[in-house]
mmCIF file of C-alpha atoms and ligand atoms in Angstrom:
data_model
loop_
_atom_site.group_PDB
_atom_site.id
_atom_site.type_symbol
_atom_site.label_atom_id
_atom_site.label_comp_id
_atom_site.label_asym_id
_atom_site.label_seq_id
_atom_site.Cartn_x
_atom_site.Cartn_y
_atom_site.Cartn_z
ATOM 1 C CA UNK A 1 -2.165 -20.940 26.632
ATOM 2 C CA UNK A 2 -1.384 -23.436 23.954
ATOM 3 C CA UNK A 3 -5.114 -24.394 23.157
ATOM 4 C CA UNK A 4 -6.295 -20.925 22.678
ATOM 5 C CA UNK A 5 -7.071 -20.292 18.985
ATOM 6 C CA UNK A 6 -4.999 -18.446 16.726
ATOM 7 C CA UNK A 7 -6.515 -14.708 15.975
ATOM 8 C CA UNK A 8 -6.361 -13.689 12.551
ATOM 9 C CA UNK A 9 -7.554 -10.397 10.736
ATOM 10 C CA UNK A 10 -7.927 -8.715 7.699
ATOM 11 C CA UNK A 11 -9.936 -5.834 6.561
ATOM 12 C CA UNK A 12 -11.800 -7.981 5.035
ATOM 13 C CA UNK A 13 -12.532 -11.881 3.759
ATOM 14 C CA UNK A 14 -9.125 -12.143 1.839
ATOM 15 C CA UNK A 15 -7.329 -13.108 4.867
ATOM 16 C CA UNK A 16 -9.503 -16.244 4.362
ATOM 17 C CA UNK A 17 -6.871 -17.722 1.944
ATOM 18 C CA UNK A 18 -4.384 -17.173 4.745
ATOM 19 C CA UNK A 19 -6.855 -19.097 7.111
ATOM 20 C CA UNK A 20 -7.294 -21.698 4.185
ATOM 21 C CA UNK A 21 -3.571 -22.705 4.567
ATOM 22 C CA UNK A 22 -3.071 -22.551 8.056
ATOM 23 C CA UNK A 23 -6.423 -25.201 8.350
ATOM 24 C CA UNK A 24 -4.157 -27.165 5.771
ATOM 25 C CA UNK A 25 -1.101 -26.733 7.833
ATOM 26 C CA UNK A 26 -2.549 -26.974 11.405
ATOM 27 C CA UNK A 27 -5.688 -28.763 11.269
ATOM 28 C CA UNK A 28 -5.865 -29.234 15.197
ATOM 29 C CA UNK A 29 -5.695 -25.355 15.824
ATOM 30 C CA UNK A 30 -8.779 -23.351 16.381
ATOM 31 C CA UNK A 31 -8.930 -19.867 14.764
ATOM 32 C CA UNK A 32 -11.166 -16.791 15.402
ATOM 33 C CA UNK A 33 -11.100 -14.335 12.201
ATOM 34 C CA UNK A 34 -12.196 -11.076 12.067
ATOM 35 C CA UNK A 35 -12.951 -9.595 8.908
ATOM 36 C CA UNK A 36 -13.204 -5.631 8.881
ATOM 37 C CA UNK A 37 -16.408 -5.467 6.336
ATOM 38 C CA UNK A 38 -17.437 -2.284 7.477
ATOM 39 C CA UNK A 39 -14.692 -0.532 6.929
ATOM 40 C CA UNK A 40 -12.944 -2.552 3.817
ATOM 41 C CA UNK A 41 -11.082 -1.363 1.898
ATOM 42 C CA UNK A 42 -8.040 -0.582 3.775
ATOM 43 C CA UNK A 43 -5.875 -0.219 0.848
ATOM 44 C CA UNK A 44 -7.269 3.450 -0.396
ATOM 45 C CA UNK A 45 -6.912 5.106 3.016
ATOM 46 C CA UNK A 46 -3.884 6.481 5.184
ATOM 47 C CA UNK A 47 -1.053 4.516 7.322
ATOM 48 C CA UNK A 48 -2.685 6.563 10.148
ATOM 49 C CA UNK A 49 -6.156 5.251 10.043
ATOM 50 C CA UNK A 50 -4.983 1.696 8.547
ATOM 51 C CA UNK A 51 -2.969 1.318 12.292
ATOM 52 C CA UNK A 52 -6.136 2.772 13.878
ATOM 53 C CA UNK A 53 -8.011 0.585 12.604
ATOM 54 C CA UNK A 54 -5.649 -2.668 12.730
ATOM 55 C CA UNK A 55 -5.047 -1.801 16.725
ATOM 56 C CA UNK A 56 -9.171 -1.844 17.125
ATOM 57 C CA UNK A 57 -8.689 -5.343 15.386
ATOM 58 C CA UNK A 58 -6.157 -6.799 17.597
ATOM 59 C CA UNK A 59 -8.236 -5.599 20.679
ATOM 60 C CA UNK A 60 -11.124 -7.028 19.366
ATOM 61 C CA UNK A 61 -9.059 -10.584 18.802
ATOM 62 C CA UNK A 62 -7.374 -10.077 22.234
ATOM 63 C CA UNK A 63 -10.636 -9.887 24.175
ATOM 64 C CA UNK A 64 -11.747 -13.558 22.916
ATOM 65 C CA UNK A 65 -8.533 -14.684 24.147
ATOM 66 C CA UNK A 66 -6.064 -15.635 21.450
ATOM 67 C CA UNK A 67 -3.115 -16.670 21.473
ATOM 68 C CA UNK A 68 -0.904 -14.701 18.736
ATOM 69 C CA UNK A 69 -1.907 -12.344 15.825
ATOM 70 C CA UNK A 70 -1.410 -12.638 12.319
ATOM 71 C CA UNK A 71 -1.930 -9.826 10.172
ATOM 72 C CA UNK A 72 -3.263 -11.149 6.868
ATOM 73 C CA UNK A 73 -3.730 -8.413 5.500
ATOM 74 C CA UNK A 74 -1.016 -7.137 3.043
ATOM 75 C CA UNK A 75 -1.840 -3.137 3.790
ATOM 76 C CA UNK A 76 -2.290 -3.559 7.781
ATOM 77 C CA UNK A 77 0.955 -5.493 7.118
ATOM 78 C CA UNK A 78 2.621 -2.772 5.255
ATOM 79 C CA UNK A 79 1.602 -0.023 7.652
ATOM 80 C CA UNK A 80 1.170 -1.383 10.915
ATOM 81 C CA UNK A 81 3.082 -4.117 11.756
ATOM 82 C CA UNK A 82 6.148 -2.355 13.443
ATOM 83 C CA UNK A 83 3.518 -0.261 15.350
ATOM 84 C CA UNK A 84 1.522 -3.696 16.319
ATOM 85 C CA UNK A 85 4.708 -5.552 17.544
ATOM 86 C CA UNK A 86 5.280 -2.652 19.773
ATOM 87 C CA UNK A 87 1.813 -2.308 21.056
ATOM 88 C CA UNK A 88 0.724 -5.768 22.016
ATOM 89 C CA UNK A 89 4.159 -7.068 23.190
ATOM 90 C CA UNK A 90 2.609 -9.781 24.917
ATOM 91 C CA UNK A 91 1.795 -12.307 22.804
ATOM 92 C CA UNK A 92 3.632 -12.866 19.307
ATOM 93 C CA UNK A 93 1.898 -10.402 16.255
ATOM 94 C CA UNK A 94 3.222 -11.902 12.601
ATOM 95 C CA UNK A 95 1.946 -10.346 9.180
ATOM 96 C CA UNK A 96 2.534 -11.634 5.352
ATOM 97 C CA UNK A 97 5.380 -10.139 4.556
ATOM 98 C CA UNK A 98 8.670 -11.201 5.568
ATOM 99 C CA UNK A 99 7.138 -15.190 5.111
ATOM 100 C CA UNK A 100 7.549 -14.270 1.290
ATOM 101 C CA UNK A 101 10.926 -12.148 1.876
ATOM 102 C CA UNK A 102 12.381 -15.482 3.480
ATOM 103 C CA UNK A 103 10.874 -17.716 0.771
ATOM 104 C CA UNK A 104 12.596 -15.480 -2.096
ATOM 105 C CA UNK A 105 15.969 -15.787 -0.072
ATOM 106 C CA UNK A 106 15.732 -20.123 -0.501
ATOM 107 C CA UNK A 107 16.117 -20.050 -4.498
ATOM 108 C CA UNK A 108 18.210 -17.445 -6.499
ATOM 109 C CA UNK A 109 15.935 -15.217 -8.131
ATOM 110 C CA UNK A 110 16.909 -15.101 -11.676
ATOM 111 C CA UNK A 111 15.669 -11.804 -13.208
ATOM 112 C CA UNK A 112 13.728 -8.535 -11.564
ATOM 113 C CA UNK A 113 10.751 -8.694 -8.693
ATOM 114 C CA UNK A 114 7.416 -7.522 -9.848
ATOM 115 C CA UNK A 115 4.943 -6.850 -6.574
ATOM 116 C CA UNK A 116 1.556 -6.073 -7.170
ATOM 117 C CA UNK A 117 -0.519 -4.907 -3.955
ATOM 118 C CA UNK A 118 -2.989 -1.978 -2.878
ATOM 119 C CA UNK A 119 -2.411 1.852 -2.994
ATOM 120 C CA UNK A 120 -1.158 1.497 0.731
ATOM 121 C CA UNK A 121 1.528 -1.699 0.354
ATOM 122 C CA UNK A 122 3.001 -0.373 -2.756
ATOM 123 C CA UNK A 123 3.206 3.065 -1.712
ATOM 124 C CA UNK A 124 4.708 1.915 2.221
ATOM 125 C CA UNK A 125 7.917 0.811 -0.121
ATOM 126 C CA UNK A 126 7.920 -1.985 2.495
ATOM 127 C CA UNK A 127 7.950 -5.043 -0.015
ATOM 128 C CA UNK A 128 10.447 -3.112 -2.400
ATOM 129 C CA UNK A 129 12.660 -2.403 0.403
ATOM 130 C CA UNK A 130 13.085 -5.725 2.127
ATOM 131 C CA UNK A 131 13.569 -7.265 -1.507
ATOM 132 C CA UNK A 132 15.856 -5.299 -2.713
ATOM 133 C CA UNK A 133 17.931 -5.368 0.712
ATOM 134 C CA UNK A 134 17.807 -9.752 0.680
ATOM 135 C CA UNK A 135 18.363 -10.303 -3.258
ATOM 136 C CA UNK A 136 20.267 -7.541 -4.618
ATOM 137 C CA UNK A 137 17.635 -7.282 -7.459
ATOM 138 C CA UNK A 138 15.538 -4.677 -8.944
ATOM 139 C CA UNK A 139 11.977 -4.431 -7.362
ATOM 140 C CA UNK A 140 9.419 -3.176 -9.281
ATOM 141 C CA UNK A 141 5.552 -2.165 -7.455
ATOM 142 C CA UNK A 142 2.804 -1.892 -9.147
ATOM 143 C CA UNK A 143 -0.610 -1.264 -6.976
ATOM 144 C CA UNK A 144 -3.734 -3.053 -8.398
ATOM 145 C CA UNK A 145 -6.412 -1.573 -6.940
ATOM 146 C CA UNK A 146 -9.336 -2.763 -9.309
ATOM 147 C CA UNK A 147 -7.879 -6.405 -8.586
ATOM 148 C CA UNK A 148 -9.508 -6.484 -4.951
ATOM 149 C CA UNK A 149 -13.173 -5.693 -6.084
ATOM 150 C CA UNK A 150 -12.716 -8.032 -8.855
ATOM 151 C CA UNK A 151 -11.819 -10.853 -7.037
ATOM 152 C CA UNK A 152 -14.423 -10.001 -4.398
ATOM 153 C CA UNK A 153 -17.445 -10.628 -7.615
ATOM 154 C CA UNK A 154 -15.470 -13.615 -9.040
ATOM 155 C CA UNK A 155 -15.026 -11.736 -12.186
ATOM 156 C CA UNK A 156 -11.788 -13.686 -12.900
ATOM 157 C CA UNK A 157 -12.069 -15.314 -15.952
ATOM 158 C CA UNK A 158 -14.169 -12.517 -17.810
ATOM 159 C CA UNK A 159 -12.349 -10.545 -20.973
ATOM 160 C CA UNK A 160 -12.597 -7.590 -19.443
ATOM 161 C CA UNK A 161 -10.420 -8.394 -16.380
ATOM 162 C CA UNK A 162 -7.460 -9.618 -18.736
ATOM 163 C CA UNK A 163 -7.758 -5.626 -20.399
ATOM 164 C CA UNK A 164 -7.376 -4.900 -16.358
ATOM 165 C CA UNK A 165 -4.809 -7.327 -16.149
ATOM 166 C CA UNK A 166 -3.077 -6.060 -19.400
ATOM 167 C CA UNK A 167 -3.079 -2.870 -18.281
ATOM 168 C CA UNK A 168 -1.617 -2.994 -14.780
ATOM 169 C CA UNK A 169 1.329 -5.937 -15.755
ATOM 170 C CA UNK A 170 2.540 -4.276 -19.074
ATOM 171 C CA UNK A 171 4.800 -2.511 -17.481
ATOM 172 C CA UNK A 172 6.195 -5.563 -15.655
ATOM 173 C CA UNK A 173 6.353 -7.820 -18.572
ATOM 174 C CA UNK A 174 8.320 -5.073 -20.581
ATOM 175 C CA UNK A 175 10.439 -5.160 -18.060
ATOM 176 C CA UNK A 176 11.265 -9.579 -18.143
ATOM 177 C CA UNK A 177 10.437 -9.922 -14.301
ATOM 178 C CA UNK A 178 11.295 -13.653 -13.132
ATOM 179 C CA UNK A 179 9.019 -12.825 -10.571
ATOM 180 C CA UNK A 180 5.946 -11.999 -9.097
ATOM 181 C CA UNK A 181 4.868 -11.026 -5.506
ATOM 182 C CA UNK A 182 0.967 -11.437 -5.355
ATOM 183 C CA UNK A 183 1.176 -8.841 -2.451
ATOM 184 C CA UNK A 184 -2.129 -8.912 -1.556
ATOM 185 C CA UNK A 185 -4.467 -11.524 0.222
ATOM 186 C CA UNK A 186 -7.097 -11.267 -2.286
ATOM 187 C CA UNK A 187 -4.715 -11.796 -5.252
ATOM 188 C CA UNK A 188 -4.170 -15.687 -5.323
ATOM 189 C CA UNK A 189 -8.214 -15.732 -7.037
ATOM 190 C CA UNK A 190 -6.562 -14.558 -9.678
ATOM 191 C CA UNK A 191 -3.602 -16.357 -10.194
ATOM 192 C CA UNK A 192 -4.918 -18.120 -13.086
ATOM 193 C CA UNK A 193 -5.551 -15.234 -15.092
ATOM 194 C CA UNK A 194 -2.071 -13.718 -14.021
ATOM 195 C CA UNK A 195 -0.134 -16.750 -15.221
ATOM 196 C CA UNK A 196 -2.022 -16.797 -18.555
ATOM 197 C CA UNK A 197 -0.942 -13.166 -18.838
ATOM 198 C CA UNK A 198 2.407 -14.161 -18.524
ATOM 199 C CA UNK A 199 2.608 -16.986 -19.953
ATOM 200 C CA UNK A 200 3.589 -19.493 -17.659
ATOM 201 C CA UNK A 201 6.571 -17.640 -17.385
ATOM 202 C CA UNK A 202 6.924 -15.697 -14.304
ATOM 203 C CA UNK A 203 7.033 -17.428 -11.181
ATOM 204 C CA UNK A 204 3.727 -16.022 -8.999
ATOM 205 C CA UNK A 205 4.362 -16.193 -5.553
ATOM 206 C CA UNK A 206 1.579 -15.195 -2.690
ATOM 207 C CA UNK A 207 2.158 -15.055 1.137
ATOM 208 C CA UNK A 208 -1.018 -17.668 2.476
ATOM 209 C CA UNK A 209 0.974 -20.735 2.586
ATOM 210 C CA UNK A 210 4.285 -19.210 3.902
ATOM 211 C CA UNK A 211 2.502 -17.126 6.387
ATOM 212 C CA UNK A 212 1.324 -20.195 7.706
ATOM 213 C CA UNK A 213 4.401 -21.952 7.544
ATOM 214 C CA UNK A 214 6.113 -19.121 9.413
ATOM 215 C CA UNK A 215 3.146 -19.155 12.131
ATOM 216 C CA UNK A 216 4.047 -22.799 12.543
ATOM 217 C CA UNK A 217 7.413 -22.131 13.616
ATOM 218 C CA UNK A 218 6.766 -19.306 15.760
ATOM 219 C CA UNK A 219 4.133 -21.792 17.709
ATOM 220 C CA UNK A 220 6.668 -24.259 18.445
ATOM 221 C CA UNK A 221 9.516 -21.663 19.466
ATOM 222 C CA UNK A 222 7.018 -19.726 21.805
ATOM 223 C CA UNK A 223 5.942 -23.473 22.890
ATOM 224 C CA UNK A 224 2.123 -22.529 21.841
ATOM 225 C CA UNK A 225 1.480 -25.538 19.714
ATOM 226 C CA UNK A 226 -2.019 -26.829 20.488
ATOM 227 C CA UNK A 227 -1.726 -30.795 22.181
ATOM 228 C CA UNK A 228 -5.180 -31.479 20.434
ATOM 229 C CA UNK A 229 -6.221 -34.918 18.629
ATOM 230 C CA UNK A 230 -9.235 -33.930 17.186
ATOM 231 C CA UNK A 231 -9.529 -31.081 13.914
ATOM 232 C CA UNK A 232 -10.333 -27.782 15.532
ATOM 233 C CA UNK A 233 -12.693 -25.088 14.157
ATOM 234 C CA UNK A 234 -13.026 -21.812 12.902
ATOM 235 C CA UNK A 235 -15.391 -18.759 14.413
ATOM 236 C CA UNK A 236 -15.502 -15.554 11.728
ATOM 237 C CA UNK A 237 -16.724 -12.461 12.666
ATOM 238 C CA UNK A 238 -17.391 -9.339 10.744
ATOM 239 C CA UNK A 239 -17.870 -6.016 11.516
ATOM 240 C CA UNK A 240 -20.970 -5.596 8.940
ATOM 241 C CA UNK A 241 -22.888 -7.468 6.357
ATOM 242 C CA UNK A 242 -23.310 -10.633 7.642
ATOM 243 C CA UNK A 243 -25.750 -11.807 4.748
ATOM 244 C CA UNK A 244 -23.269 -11.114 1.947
ATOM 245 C CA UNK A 245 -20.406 -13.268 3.934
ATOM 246 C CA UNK A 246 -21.241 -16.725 3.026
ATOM 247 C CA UNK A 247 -21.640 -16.398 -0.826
ATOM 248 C CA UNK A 248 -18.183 -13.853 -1.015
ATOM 249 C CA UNK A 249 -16.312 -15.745 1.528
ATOM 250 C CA UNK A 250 -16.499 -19.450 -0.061
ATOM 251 C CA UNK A 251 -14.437 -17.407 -3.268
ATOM 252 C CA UNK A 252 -11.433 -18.029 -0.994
ATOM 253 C CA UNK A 253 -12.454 -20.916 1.730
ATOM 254 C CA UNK A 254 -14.454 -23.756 2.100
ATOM 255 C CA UNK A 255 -16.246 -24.195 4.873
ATOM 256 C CA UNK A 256 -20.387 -24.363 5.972
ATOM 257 C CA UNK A 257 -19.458 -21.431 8.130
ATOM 258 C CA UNK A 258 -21.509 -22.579 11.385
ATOM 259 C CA UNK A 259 -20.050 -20.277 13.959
ATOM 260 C CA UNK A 260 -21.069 -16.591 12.153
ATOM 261 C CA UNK A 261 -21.006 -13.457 14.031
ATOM 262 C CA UNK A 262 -21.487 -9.588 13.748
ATOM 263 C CA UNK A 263 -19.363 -7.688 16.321
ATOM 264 C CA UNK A 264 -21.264 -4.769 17.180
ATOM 265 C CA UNK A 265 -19.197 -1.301 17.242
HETATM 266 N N1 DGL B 301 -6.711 -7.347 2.397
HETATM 267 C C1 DGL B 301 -6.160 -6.218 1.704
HETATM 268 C C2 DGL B 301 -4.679 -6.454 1.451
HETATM 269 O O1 DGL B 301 -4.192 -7.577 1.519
HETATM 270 C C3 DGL B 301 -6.894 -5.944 0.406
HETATM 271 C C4 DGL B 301 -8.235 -5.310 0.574
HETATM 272 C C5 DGL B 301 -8.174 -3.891 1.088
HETATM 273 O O2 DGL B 301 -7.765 -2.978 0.359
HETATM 274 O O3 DGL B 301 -8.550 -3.714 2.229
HETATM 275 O O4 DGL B 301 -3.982 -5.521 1.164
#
């Protein structure tokens, strides 16, 4: 069991920065990722189909023999997780929320929580409601939805996307936040132009590194750490445009992508 990979999914390639940090963090573990391209984005469409969808994923993961899920994707996350727990009780299913709800919990948080996500995480109440039950603090969600396409072109550092910027955060600086909850795997592309925003002054927090911290631990208390010596390796699979992968997917990993597949509804 331990030298299975890890299965990872998203709806599509912006569960890559998740997979970026847990390479990072456990460079011996292999990991299978499926990216949803055929049916991205989740973030417009209902809880119903997002779980529909998200339990085809874990299936999909499941039958190339992993060894736990993580959801990273903030809107599967948001919608499904409770239901995936419950589903596929026999191996351990983790998404990016709660990593950041812990992480928040280690510092006092000084002022109100801005979150930023899709349609579907902001409008789950999810992130506001853990928050606001663990800090005591006002929560403030905001969904983004322009943010995900954006990132997707690597329009980041273009005039136009601060006016997008401008006109999502306003609200959020008016308000002094201390923080920010990137809620959303595609958001850390555009940290840079967030902080500028702001100023430097809000802290920006976003869930790859502490999901992969929190996969660590739940590894080593399931006893499913890999004993391997040597780096181990990544397979991605999509559900649809295969050509488009390579030149999208290096916005948030890098990697020569050698093991490349389309899975076949
Ligand atoms: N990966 C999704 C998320 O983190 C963003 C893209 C989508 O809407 O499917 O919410």
């Amino acid at each position: 069991m331990r030298e299975k990979a890890i299965g990872v999914f998203d709806s599509g390639l912006g569960g890559l920065t998740v997979v970026n940090e847990i390479r990072n963090l456990l460079p011996n573990e292999n990991i299978i990722y499926f990216g949803d391209t055929a049916r991205v984005p989740y973030g417009n469409k209902s809880p119903k189909t997002i779980r529909a969808y998200s339990e085809e994923n874990v299936r999909f993961l499941l039958s190339q023999g992993v060894k736990v899920i993580v959801v990273a994707c903030n809107s599967a996350t948001s919608t499904a997780l409770d239901f995936l727990k419950n589903t596929f009780k026999e191996i351990p299913v983790l998404g990016v929320i709660s990593p950041i709800v812990d992480e928040l919990k280690r510092e006092p948080v000084p002022g109100p929580v801005g979150v930023i996500g899709t349609r579907a995480t902001i409008n789950s109440n999810v992130y506001q409601t853990e928050i606001s039950n663990a800090l005591n603090v006002e929560v403030l969600g905001v969904p983004c939805p322009l943010f995900v396409p954006i990132a997707e072109e690597g329009l980041f550092d273009r005039s136009f996307t601060l006016s997008i910027v401008e006109e999502y955060l306003f609200a959020l600086k008016e308000k002094n936040i201390s923080t920010l909850v990137l809620g959303c795997t595609h958001y850390p592309i555009l940290k840079r132009i967030i902080d500028f925003y702001f100023e430097g002054k809000v802290k920006l927090l976003d869930s790859a590194y502490y999901t992969a911290r929190e996969l660590k631990k739940v590894l080593i208390d399931n006893e499913l750490r890999s004993f391997a010596k040597t780096n181990g390796s990544v397979s991605y699979f999509v559900s649809d445009n295969l050509e488009g992968f390579e030149s999208v997917a290096s916005r948030f990993i890098s990697d020569s992508f050698e093991n490349l597949n389309l899975v076949k509804n």
